[in-house]
Short mmCIF file of C-alpha atoms in Angstrom, two decimals:
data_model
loop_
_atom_site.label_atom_id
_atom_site.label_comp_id
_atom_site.label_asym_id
_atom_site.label_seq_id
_atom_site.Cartn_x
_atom_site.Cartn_y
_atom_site.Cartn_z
CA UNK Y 1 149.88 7.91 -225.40
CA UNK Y 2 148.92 5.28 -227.60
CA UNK Y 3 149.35 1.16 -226.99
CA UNK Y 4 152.93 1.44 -228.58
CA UNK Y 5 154.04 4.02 -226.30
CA UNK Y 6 153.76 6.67 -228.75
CA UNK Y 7 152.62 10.39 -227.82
CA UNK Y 8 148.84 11.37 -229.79
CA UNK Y 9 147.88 14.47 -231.54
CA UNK Y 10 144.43 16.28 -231.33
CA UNK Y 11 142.63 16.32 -234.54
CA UNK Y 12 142.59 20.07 -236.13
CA UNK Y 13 138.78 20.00 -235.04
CA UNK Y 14 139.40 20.24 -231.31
CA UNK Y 15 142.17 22.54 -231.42
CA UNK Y 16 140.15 24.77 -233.69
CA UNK Y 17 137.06 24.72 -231.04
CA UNK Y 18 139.43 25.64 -228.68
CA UNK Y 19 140.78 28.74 -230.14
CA UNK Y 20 137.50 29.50 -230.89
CA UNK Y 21 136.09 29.08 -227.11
CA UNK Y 22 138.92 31.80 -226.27
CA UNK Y 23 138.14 33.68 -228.52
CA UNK Y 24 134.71 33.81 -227.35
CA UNK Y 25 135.47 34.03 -224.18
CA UNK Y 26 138.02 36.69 -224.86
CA UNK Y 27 134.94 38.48 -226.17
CA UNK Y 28 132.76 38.09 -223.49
CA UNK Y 29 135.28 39.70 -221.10
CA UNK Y 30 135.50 43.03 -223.47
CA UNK Y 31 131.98 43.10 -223.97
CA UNK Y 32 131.38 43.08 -220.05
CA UNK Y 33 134.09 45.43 -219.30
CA UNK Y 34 132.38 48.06 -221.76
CA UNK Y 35 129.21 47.37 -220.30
CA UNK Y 36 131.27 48.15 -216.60
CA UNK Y 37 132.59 51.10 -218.02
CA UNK Y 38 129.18 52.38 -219.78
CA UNK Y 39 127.30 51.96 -216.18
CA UNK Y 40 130.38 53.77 -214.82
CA UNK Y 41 129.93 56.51 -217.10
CA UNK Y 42 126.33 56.25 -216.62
CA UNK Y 43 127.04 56.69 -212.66
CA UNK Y 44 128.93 59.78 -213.64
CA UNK Y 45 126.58 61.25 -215.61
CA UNK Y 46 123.65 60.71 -212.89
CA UNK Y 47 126.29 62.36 -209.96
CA UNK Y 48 126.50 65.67 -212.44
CA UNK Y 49 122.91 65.41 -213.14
CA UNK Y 50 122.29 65.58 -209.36
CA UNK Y 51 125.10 68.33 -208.74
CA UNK Y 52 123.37 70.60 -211.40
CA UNK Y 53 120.19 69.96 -209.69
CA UNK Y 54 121.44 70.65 -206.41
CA UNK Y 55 122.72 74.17 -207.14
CA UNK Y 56 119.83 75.16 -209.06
CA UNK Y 57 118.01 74.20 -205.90
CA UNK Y 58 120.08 76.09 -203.52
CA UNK Y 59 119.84 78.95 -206.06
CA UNK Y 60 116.07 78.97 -205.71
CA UNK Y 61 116.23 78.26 -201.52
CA UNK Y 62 118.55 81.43 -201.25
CA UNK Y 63 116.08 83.50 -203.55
CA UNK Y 64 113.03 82.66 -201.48
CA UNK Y 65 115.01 82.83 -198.12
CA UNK Y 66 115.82 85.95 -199.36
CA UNK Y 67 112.48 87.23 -200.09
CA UNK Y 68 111.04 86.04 -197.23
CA UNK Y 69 113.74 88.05 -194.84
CA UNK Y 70 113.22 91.17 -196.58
CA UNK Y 71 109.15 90.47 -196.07
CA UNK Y 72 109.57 90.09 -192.20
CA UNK Y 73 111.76 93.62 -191.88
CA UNK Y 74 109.56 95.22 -193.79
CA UNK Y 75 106.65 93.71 -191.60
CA UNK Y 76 108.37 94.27 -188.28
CA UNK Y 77 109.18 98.02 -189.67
CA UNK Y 78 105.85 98.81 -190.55
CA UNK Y 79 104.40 97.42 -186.95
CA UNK Y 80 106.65 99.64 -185.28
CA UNK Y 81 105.86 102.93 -187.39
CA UNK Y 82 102.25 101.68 -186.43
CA UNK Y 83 103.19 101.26 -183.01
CA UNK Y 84 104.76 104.60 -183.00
CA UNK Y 85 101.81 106.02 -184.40
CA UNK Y 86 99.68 105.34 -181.85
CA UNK Y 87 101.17 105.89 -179.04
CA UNK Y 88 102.65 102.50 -178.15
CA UNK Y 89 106.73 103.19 -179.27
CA UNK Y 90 106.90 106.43 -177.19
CA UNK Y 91 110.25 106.48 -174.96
CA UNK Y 92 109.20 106.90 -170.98
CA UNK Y 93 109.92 110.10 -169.30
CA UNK Y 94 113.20 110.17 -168.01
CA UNK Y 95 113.26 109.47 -164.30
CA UNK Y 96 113.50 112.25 -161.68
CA UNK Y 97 114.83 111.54 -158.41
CA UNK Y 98 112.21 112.13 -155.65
CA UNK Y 99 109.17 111.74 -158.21
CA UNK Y 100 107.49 108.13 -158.23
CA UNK Y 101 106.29 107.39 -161.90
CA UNK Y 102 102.78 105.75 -161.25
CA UNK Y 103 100.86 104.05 -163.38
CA UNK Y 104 97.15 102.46 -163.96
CA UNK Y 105 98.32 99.15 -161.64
CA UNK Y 106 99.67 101.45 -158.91
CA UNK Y 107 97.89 104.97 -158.68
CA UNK Y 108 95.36 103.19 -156.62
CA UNK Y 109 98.31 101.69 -154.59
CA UNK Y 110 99.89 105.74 -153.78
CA UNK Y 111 96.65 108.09 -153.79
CA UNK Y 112 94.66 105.68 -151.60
CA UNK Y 113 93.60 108.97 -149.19
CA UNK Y 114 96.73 108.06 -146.59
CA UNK Y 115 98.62 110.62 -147.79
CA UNK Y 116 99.04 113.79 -149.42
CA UNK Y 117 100.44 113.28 -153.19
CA UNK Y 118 101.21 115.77 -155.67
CA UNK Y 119 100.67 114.39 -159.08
CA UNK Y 120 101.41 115.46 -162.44
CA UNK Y 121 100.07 114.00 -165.23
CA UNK Y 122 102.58 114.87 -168.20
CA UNK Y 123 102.41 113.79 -172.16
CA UNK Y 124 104.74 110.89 -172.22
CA UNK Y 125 105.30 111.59 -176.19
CA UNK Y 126 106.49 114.69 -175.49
CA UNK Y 127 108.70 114.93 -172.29
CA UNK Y 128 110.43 111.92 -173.50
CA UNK Y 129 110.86 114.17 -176.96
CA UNK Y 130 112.35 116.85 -174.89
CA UNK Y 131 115.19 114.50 -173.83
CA UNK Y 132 116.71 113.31 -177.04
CA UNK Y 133 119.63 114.73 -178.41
CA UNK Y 134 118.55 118.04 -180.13
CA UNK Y 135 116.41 116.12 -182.01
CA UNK Y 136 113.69 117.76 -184.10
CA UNK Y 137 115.05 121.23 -183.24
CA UNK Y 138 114.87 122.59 -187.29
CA UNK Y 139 111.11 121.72 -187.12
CA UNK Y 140 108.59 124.13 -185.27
CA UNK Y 141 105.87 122.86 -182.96
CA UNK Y 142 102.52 124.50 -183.66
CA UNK Y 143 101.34 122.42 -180.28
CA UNK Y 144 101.36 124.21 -177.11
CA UNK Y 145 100.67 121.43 -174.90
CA UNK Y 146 103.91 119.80 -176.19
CA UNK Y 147 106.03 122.47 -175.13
CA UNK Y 148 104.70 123.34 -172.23
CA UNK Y 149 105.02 119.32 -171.07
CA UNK Y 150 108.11 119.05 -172.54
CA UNK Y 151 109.25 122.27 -170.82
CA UNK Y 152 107.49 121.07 -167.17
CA UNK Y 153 109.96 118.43 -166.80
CA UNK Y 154 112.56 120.95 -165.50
CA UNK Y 155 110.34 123.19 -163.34
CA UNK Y 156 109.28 119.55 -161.86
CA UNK Y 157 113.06 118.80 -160.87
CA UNK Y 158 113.41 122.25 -159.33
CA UNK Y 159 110.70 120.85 -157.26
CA UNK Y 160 111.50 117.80 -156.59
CA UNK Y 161 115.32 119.24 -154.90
CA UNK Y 162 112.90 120.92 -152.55
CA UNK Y 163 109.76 118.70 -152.22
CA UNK Y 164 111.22 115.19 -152.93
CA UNK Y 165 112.36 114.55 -149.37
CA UNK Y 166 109.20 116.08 -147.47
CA UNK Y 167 107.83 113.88 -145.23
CA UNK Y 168 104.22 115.28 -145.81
CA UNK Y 169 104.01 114.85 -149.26
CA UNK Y 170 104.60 112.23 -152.23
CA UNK Y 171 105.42 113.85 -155.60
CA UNK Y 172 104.30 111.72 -158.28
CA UNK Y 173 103.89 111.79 -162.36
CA UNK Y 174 101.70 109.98 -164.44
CA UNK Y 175 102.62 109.41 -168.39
CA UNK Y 176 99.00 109.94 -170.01
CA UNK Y 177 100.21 107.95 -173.21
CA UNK Y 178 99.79 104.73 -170.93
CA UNK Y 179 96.77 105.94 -168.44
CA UNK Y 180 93.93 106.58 -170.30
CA UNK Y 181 92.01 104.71 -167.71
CA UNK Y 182 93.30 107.20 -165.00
CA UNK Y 183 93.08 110.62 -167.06
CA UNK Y 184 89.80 110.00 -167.97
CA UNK Y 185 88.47 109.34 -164.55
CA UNK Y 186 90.24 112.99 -163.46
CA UNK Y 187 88.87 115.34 -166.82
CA UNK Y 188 92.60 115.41 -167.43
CA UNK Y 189 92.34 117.19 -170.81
CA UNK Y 190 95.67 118.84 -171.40
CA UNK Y 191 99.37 118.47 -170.30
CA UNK Y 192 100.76 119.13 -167.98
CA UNK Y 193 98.18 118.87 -165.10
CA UNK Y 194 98.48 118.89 -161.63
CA UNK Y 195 96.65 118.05 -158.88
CA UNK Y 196 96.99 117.27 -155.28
CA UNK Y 197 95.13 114.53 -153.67
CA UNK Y 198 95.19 115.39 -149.70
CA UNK Y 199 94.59 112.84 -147.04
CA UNK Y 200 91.50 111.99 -146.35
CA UNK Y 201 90.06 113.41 -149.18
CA UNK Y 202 88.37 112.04 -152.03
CA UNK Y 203 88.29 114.65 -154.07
CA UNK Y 204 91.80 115.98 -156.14
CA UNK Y 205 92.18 120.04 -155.65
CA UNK Y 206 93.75 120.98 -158.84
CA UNK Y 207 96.57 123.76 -159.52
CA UNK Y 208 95.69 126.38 -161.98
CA UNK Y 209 98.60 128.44 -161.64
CA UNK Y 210 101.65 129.52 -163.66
CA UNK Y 211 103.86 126.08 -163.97
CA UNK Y 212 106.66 128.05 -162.37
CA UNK Y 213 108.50 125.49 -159.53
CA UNK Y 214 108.22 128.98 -157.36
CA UNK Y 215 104.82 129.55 -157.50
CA UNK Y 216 104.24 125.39 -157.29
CA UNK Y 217 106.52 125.37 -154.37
CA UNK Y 218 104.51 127.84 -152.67
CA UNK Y 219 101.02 126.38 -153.29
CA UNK Y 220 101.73 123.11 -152.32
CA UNK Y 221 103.85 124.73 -149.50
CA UNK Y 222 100.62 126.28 -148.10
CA UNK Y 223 98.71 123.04 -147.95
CA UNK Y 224 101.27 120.65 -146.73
CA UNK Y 225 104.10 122.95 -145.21
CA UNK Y 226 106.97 123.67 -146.35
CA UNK Y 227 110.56 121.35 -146.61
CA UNK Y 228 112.05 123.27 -143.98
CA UNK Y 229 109.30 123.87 -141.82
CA UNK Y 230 109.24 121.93 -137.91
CA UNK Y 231 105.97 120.27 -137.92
CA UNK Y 232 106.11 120.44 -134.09
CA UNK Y 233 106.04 123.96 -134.05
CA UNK Y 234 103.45 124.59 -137.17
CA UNK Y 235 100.86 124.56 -134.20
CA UNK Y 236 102.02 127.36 -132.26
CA UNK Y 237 102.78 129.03 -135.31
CA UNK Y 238 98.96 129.18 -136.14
CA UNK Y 239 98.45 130.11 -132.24
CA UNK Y 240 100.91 132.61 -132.25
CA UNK Y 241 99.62 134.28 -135.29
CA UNK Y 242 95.60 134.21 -134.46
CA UNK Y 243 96.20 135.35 -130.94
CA UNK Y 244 98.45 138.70 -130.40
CA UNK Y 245 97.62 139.22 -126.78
CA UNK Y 246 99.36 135.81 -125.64
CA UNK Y 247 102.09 136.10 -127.87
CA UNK Y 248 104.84 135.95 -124.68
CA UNK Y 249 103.38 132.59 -123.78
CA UNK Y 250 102.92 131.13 -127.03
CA UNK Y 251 107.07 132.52 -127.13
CA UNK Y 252 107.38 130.60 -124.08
CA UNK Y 253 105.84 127.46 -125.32
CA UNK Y 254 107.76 127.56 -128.70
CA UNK Y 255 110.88 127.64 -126.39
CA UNK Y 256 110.49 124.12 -124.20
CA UNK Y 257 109.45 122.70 -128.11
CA UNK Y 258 112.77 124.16 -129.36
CA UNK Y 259 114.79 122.43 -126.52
CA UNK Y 260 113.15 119.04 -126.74
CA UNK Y 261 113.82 118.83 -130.84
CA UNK Y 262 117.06 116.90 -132.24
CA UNK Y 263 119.71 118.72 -133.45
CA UNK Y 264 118.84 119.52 -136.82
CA UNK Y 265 115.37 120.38 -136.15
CA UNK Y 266 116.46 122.64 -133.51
CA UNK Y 267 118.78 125.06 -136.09
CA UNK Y 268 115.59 125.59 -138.10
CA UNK Y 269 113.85 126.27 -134.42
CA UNK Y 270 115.97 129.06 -133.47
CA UNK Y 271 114.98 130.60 -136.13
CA UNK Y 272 111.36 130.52 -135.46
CA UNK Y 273 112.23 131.71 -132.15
CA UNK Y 274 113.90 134.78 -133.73
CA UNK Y 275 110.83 135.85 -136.34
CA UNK Y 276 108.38 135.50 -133.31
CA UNK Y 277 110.67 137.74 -131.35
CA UNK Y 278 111.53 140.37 -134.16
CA UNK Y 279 107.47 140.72 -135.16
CA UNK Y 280 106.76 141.26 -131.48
CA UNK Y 281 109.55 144.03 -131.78
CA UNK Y 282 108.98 145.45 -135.02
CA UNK Y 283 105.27 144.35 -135.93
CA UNK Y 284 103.99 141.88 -138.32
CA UNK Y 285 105.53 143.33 -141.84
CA UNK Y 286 108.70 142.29 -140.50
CA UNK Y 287 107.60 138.48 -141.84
CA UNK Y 288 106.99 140.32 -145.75
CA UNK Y 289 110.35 142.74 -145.21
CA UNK Y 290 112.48 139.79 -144.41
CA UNK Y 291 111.17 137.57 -146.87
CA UNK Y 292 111.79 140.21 -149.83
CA UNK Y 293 115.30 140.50 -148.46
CA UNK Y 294 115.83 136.72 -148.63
CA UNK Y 295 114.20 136.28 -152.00
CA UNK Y 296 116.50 139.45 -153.39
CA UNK Y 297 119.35 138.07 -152.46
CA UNK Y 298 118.67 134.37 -153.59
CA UNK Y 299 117.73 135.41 -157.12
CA UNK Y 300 120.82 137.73 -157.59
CA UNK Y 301 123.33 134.42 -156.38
CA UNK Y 302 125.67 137.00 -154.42
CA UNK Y 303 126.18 134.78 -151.97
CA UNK Y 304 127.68 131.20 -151.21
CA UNK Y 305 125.69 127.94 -151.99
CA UNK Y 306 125.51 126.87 -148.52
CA UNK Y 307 124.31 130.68 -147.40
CA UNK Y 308 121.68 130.27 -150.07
CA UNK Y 309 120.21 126.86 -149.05
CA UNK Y 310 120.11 128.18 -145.19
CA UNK Y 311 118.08 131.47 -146.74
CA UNK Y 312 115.98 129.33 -148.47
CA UNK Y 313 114.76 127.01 -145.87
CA UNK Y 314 114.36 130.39 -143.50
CA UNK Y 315 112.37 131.73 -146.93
CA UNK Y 316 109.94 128.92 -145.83
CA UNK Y 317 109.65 129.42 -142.38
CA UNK Y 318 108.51 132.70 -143.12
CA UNK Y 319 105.97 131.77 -145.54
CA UNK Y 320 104.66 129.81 -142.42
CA UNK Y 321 104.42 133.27 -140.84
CA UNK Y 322 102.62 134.98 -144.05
CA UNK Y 323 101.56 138.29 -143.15
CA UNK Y 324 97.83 137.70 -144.89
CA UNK Y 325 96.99 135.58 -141.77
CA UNK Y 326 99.36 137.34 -139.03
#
């Protein structure tokens, strides 16, 4: 207000400045909200930049990781085919109850000259072969030793039912794939091979027989008795057969042995008691006579299980009596 109380006016000048500072100032706020918006879009532009990237990226990773897993299993394929090759992939020989498998750590350990072991040494390619599932069967074998190995794992459980629980003797096998150490040492050239290494002996008598469990039976039978045999009796056995003239006393002595044996032992007793009678009655081819008879009737199966195991251990009693050495 002026001196006179009257209300003043702005001159056109200032109000014109002042439309004009809003006017810039309206300005300046759209410019800087465009320039907001532009980084915004900016931003956005960056974020799909980065997203492209990204998935191109993963693309590539996936491609390589891909690459790279096919690479190993082919690698780890073509070890084992190599593996195979050589020897090293072979399944083990299936595992026969009453036959320890030994290898180069623990032969030393079991044929250390305490004992009497029976060893086989087998072709671990091919008796492990011999147990897969009808495997191979269209394609021939042109290699002997292969079947005969592969075939030698049955004649050795036949021979372990008989052998396995003898107290006199250790059956054992040795897979030559993983022994070369051992097969060497031994001129083991071909499979299967057998040998038995007798207490106290250093040197291995080998078997060159048929690999028949009969006719394996009765050579290692002859060196370390038979399963059914009474080692307390072997003795006067031997007695018995070198000298005919005391034959009642060696009878005699056989009899106190008989009485002083546990009950098991004294079944199979008995029947010593009753060959050394019937050769003193009949003569000494009663041992071969009896032991066809056994042996015919065994093979044919006419008669029960339990009759048949009885005739077989008696089968080896005789053999104790063989009529080469009565």
């Amino acid at each position: 207000m002026d001196p006179c109380g009257r209300r003043g006016t702005r001159s056109e000048d200032e109000l014109r400045d002042r439309r004009w500072d809003r006017r810039v100032e309206t300005r300046r706020c759209t410019q800087g909200k465009e320039k907001d918006l532009e980084g915004i879009r900016a931003d956005e532009h960056r974020t799909r930049q980065c997203r492209k990237a990204m998935k191109t990226n993963a693309k590539a990773i996936s491609a390589v990781l891909l690459v790279l897993l096919v690479a190993f299993f082919q690698a780890g394929k073509a070890y084992d085919d190599y593996y195979d090759d050589y020897g090293g992939g072979a399944k083990a020989p299936k595992k026969i109850a009453g036959v320890v498998d030994l290898d180069e750590i623990t032969f030393d350990k079991i044929v250390d000259g305490s004992h009497n072991v029976f060893v086989s040494f087998v072709d671990g390619d091919s008796t492990a072969a011999d147990d897969e599932d009808d495997e191979g069967d269209d394609e021939d074998s042109t290699d002997s030793d292969d079947d005969s190995s592969s075939d030698f794992s049955t004649e050795l459980e036949t021979l372990a039912e008989k052998f396995g629980k003898h107290n006199g003797v250790i059956l054992a096998r040795v897979d030559a794939s993983d022994a070369f150490d051992i097969t060497e040492k031994f001129d083991v050239n071909s499979y299967p091979t057998l040998m038995l290494f007798q207490k106290g002996e250093k040197t291995p008598e080998r078997y060159e027989g048929v690999l028949n469990a009969d006719k394996i039976e009765a050579f290692l039978g002859s060196k370390v008795g038979f399963p059914a045999v009474v080692e307390e009796l072997e003795g006067i056995v031997k007695k018995f057969k070198s000298d005919e003239s005391s034959r009642d006393k060696t009878l005699k002595e056989a009899r106190e042995v008989v009485e002083g044996l546990d009950e098991e032992k004294k079944k199979l007793g008995e029947y010593y008691l009753k060959v050394m009678e019937k050769v003193m009655k009949k003569g000494n081819d009663h041992v071969s006579k009896e032991a066809r008879r056994l042996s015919s009737i065994i093979e044919k199966g006419s008669a029960l299980q339990d009759k048949i195991t009885e005739m077989k251990q008696r089968l080896d009693i005789l053999r104790s009596f063989h009529k080469d050495e009565l």
